Short mmCIF file of C-alpha atoms and ligand atoms in Angstrom, two decimals:
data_model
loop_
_atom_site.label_atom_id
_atom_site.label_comp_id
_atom_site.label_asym_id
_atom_site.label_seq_id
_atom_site.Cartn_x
_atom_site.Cartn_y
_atom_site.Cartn_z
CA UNK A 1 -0.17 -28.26 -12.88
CA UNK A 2 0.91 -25.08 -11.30
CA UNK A 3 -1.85 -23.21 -9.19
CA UNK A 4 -2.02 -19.75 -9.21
CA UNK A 5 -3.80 -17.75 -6.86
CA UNK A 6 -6.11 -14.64 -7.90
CA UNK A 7 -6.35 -12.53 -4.13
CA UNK A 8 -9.42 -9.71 -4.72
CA UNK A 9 -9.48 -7.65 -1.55
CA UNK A 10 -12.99 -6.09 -1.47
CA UNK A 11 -15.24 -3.25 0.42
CA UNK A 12 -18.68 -2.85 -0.32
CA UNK A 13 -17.75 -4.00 -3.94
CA UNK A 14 -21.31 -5.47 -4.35
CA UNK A 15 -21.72 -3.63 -7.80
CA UNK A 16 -18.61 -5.12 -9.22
CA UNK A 17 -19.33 -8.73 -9.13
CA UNK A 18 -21.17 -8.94 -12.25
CA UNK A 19 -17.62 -7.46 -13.95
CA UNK A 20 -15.50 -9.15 -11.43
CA UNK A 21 -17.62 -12.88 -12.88
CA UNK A 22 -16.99 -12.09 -16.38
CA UNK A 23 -13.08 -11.13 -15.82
CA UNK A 24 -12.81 -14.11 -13.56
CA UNK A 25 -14.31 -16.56 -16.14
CA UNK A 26 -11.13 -14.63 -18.66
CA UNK A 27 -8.81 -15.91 -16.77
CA UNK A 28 -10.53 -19.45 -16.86
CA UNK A 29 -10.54 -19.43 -20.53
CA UNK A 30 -7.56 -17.73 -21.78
CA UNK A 31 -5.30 -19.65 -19.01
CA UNK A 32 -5.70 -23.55 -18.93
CA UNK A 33 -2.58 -24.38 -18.43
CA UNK A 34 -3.24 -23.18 -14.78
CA UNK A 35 -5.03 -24.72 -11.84
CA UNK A 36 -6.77 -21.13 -10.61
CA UNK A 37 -8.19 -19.92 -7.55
CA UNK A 38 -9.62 -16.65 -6.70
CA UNK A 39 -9.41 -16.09 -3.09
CA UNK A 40 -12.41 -13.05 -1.92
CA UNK A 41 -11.66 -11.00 1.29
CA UNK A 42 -14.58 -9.43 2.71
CA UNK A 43 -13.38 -6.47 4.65
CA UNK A 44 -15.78 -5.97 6.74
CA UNK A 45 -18.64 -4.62 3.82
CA UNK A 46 -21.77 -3.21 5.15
CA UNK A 47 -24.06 -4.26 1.34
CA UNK A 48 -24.97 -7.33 0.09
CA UNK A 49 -20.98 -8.09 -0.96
CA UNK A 50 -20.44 -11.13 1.49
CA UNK A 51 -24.03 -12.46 0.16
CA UNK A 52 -22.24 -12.22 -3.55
CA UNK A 53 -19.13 -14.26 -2.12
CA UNK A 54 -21.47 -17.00 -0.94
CA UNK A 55 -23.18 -17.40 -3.87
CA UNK A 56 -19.60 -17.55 -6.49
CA UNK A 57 -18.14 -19.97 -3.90
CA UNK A 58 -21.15 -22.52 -3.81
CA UNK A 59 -21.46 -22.02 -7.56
CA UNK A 60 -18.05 -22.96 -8.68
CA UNK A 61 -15.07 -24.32 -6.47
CA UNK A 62 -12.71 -21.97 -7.89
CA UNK A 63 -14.14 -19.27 -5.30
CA UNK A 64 -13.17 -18.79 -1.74
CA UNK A 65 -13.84 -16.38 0.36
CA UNK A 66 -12.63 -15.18 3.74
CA UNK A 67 -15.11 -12.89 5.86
CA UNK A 68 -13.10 -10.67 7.89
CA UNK A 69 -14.51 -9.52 11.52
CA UNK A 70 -14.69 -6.06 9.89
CA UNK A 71 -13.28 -3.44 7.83
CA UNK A 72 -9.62 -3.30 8.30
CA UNK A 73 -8.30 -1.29 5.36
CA UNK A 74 -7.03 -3.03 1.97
CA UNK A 75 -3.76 -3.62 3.03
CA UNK A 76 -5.08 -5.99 6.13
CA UNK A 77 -7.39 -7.27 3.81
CA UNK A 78 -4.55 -8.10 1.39
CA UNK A 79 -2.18 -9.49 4.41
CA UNK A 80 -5.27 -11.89 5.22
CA UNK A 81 -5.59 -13.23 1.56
CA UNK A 82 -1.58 -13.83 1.56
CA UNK A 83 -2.51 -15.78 4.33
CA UNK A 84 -5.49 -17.89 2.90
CA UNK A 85 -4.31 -18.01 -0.78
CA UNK A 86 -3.10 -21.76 -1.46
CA UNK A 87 -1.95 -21.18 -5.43
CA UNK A 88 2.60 -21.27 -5.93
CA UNK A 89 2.21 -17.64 -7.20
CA UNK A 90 -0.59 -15.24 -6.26
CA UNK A 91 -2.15 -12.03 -8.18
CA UNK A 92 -3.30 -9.11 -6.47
CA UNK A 93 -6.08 -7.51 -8.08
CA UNK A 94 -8.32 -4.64 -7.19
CA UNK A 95 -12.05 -6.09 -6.70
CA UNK A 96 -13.40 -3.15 -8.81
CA UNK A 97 -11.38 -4.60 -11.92
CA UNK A 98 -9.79 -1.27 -12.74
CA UNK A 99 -6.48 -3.75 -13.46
CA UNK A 100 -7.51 -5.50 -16.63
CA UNK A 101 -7.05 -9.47 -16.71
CA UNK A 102 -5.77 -9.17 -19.93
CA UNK A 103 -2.23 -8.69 -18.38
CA UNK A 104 -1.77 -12.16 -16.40
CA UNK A 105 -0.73 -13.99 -19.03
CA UNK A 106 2.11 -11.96 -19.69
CA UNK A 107 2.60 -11.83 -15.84
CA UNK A 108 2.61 -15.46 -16.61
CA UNK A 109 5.21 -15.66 -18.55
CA UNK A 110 7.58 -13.40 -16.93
CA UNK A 111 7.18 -15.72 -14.10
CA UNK A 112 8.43 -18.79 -16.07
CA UNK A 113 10.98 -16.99 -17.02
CA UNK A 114 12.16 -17.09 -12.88
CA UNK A 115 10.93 -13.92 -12.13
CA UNK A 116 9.84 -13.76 -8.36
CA UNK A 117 7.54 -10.49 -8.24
CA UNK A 118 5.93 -9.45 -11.95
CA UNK A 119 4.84 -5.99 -11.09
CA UNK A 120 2.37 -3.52 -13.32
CA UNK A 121 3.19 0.00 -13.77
CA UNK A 122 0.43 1.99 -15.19
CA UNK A 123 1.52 3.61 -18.61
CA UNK A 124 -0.91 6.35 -18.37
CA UNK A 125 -3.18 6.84 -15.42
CA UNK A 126 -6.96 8.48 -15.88
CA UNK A 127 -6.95 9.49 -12.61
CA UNK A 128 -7.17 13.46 -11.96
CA UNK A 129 -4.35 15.70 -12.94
CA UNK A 130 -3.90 16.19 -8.62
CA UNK A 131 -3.81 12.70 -8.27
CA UNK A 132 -1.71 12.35 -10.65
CA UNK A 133 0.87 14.32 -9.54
CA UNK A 134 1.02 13.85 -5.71
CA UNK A 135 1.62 10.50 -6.44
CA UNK A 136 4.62 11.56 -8.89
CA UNK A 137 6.22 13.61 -6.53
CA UNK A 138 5.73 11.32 -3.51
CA UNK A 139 7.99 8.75 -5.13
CA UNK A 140 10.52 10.77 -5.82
CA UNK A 141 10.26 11.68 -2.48
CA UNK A 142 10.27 8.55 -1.20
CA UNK A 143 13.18 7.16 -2.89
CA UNK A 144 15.26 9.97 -2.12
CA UNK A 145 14.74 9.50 1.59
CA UNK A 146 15.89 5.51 1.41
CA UNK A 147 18.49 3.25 0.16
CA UNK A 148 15.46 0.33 -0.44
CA UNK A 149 14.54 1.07 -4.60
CA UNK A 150 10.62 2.17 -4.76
CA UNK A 151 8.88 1.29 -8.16
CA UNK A 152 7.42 4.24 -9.56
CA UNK A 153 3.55 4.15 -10.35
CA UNK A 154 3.24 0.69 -8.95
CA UNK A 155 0.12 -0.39 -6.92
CA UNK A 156 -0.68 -3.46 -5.46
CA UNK A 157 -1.16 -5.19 -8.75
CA UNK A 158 1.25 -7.88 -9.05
CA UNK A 159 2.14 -11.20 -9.40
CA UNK A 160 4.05 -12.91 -6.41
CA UNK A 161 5.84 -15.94 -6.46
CA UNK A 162 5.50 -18.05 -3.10
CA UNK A 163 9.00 -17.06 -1.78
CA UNK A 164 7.88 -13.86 -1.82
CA UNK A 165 4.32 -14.38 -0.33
CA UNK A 166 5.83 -16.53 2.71
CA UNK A 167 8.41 -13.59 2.95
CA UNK A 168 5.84 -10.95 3.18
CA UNK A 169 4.14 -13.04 5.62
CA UNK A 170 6.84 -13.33 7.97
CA UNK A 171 6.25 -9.50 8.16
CA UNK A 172 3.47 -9.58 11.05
CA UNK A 173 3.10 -5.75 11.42
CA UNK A 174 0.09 -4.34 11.70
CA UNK A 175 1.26 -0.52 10.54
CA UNK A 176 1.52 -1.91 7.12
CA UNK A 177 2.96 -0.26 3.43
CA UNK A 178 2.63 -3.37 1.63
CA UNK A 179 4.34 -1.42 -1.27
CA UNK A 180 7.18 -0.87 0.75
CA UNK A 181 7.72 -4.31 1.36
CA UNK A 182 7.33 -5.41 -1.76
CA UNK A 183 10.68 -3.37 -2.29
CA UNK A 184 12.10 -4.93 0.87
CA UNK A 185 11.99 -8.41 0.69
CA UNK A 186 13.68 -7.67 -2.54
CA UNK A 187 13.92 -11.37 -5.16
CA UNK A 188 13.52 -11.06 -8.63
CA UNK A 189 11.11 -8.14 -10.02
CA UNK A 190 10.28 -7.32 -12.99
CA UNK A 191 8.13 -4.48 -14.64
CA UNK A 192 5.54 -4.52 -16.90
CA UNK A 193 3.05 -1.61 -17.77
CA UNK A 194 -0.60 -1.53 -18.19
CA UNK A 195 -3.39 0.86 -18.71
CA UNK A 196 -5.38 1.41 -15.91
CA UNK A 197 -9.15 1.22 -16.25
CA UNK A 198 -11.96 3.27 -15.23
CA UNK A 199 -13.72 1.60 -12.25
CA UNK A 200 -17.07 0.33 -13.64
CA UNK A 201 -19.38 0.19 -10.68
CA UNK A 202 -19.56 1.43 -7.28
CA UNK A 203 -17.11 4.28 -5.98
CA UNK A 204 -13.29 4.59 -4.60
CA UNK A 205 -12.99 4.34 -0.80
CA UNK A 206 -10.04 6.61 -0.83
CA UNK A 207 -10.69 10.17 -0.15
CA UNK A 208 -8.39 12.56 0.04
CA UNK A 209 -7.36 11.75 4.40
CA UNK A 210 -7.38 8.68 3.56
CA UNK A 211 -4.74 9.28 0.70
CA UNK A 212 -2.60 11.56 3.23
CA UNK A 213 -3.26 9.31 5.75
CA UNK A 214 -1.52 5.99 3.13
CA UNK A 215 1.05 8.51 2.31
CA UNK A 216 2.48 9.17 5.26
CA UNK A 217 2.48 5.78 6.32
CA UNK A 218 4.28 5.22 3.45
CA UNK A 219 6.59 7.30 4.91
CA UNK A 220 6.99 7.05 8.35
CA UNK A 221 6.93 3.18 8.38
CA UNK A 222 9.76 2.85 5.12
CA UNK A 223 12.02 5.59 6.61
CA UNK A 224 13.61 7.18 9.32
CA UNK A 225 14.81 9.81 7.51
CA UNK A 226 12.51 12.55 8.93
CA UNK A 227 13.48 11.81 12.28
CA UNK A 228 16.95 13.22 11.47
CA UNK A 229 14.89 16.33 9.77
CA UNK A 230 14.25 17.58 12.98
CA UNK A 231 18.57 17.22 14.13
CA UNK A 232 19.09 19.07 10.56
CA UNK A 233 16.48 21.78 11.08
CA UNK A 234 18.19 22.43 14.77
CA UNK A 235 21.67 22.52 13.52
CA UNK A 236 20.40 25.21 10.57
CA UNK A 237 18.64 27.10 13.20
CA UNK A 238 21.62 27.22 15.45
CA UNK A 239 23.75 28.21 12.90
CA UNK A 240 21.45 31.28 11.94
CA UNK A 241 20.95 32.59 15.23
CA UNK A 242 24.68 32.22 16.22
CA UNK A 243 25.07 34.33 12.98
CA UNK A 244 22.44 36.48 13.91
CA UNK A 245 24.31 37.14 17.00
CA UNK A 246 27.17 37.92 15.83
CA UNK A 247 25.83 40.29 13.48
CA UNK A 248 23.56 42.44 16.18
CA UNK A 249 26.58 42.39 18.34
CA UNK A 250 28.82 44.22 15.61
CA UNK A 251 26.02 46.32 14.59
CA UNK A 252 25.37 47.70 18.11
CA UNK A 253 29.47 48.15 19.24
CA UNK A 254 30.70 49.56 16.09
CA UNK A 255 28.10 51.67 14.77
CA UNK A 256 25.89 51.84 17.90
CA UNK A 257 22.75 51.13 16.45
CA UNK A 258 19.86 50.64 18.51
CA UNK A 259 18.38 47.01 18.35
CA UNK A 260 14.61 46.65 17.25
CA UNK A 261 13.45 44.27 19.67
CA UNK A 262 9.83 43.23 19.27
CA UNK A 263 9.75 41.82 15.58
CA UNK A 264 13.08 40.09 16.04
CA UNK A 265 11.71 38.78 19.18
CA UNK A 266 8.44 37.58 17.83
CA UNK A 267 9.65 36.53 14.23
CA UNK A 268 12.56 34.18 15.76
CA UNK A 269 10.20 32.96 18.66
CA UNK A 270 7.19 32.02 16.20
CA UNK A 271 10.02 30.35 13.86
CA UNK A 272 11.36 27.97 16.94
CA UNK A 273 7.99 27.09 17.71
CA UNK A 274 7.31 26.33 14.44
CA UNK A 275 10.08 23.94 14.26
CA UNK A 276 9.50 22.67 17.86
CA UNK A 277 6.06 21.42 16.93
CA UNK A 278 6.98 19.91 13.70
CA UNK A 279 9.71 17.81 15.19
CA UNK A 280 7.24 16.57 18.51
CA UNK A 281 5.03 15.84 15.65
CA UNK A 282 7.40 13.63 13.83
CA UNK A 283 8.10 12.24 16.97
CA UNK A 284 4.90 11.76 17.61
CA UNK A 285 4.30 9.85 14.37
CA UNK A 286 6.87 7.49 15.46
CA UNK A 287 6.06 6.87 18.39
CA UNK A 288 2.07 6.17 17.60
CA UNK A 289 3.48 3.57 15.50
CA UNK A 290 5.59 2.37 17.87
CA UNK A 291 2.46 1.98 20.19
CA UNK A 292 0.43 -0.05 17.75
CA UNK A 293 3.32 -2.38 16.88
CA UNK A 294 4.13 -3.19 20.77
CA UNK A 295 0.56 -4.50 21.62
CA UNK A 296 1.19 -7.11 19.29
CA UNK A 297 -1.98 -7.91 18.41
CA UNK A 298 -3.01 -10.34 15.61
CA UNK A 299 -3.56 -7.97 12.34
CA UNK A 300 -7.05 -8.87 11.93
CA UNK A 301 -9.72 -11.58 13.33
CA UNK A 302 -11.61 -13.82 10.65
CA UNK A 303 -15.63 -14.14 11.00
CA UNK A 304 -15.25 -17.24 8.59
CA UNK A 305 -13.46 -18.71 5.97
CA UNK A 306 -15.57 -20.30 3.61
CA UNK A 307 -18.43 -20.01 5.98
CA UNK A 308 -16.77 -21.74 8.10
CA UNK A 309 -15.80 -20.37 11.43
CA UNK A 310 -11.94 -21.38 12.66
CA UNK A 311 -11.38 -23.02 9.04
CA UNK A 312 -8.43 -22.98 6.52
CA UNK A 313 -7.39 -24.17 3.21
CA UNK A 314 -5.91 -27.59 4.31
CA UNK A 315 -2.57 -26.94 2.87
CA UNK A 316 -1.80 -23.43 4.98
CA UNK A 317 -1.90 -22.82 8.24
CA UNK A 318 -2.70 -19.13 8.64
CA UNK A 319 -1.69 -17.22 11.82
N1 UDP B 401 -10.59 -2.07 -0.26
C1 UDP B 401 -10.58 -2.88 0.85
N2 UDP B 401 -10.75 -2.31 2.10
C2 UDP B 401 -10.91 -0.97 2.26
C3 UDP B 401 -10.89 -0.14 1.11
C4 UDP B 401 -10.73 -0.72 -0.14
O1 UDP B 401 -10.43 -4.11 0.75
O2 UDP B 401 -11.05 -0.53 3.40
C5 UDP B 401 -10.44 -2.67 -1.61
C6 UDP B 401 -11.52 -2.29 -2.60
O3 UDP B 401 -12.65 -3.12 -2.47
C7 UDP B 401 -10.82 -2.48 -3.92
C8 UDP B 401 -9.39 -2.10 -3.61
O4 UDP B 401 -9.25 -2.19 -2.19
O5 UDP B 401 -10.85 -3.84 -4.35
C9 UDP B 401 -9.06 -0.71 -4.10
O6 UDP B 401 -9.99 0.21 -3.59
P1 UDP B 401 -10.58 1.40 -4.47
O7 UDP B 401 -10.97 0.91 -5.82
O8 UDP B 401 -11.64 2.04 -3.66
O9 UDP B 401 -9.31 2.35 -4.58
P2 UDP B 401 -8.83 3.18 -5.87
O10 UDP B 401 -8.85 2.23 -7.04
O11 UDP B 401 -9.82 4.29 -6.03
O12 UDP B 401 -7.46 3.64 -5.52
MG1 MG B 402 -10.37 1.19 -7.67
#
């Protein structure tokens, strides 16, 4: 029997467990045909979340759980469960159930089929209209910066075959976009859509920084496009002062017009700053990046796995 793994990253998700239970127990029921696991990762909550992790795993041997030493961000958290999760294919879900289980078996079957990485697209999203439509643009943007296909409106939700979750975790990098390498490691993918559902209990840990914060990473660690930005923005520059030049220079020796100086002065000096800054700072985002990644330090440090300090499922040997 095939085992498939179900990998819930969650953050103070104590509310959701009653949902998260009844979804779970779905999947039980509506799947046979599959040996199941559902693999928790605590990132680091500060309620009673851990305590509800305990409880599911002594209760029925389909839990685990791995404590993390604190909160790392999701896509840690997710990088951890690829880790720990001992199933041939493994789901991501969101912990708040806002992807309905209704989906895996058609995830299922796609991956009988030989597909390598079942992805859901949401058909329509609830979220606001802003929301909405930063995300739109930001893939567009991101696919026209890069040769590597992005799929639109695609989160985390997915099922991965295990070529593609020992793949991803050959990627050791702690600066992650875990939906960029989803497009990376490339394999078989196929879409399917769903409806995404209103989260149920507790609240979303993404505020807006946060957001601008994931979407520049997005960014800065897919592409290296807007490093050449800053080479185009100098060559357009140059080209409009030289221009510029050659325009006061006619104006003053043929028709001997005085020269304005202090707006033209102050206009083209505030412009090159401008630009001056915004390249350091792309620099700058490079090179922070660039710092985190040399340290090479371990992506995250485990409290316990199962409640067991320095354990691991006996078939995997996480790093
Ligand atoms: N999450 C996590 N670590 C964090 C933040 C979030 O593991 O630092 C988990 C969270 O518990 C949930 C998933 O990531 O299972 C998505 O988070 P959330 O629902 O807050 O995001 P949204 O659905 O609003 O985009
Ligand atoms: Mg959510």
């Amino acid at each position: 029997m095939k085992k498939v793994t179900i990998l819930l990253p969650a953050y103070n998700e104590e509310a959701s467990f009653p949902i998260l239970e009844r979804c779970m127990r779905q999947v039980l029921d509506e799947n046979p045909a599959y040996e199941w696991e559902f693999l928790l990762v605590n990132d680091g909550s500060s309620d009673g979340t851990l305590r509800e992790m305990m409880r599911l795993h002594q209760a029925d041997a389909h839990y685990n759980y791995v404590d993390l030493s604190r909160n790392y961000g999701k896509e840690i958290a997710m990088m951890a469960g690829l880790d720990y999760a001992t199933g041939d294919a493994v789901i991501i879900m969101d912990a708040d159930m806002q992807h309905p289980v209704s989906v895996i078996p058609e995830m299922l079957r796609w991956w009988e089929e030989g597909f390598d990485d079942v992805y859901a697209q949401r058909a329509q999203s609830r979220e606001t209209w802003f929301k909405r439509k930063s995300s739109q643009w930001y893939y567009r943007l991101l696919a026209s910066l890069s040769r590597v296909p992005v799929q639109k409106d695609t989160g985390d939700f997915r099922l991965l075959d295990r070529t593609c979750v020992d793949a991803l975790r050959q990627m050791r990098e702690v600066e992650r976009n875990t939906k960029g390498m989803y497009s990376w490691i490339g394999f078989h993918k196929k879409g399917i859509t769903y409806s995404q559902q209103e989260r149920r209990a507790g609240t979303s840990k993404w505020g807006f920084m946060s957001l601008l914060n994931l979407a520049l990473n997005g960014i800065t660690s897919y592409t290296t496009a807007p490093l050449r930005l800053a080479s185009i923005l100098g060559l357009l520059v140059s080209a409009v002062a030289f221009i510029y030049l050659v325009y006061i220079i006619v104006v003053t020796n043929v028709w001997g017009e005085p020269v304005a100086g202090y707006p033209t002065i102050m206009v083209t000096m505030l412009f090159l700053g401008g630009v001056q800054l915004l390249s350091l700072g792309i620099l700058g985002e490079y090179l922070g990046r660039i710092f985190n990644e040399v340290k090479q330090r371990p992506g995250y440090f485990v409290n316990s796995y199962n409640g067991k300090r320095g354990a691991s499922p006996a078939s995997q040997n996480p790093s």
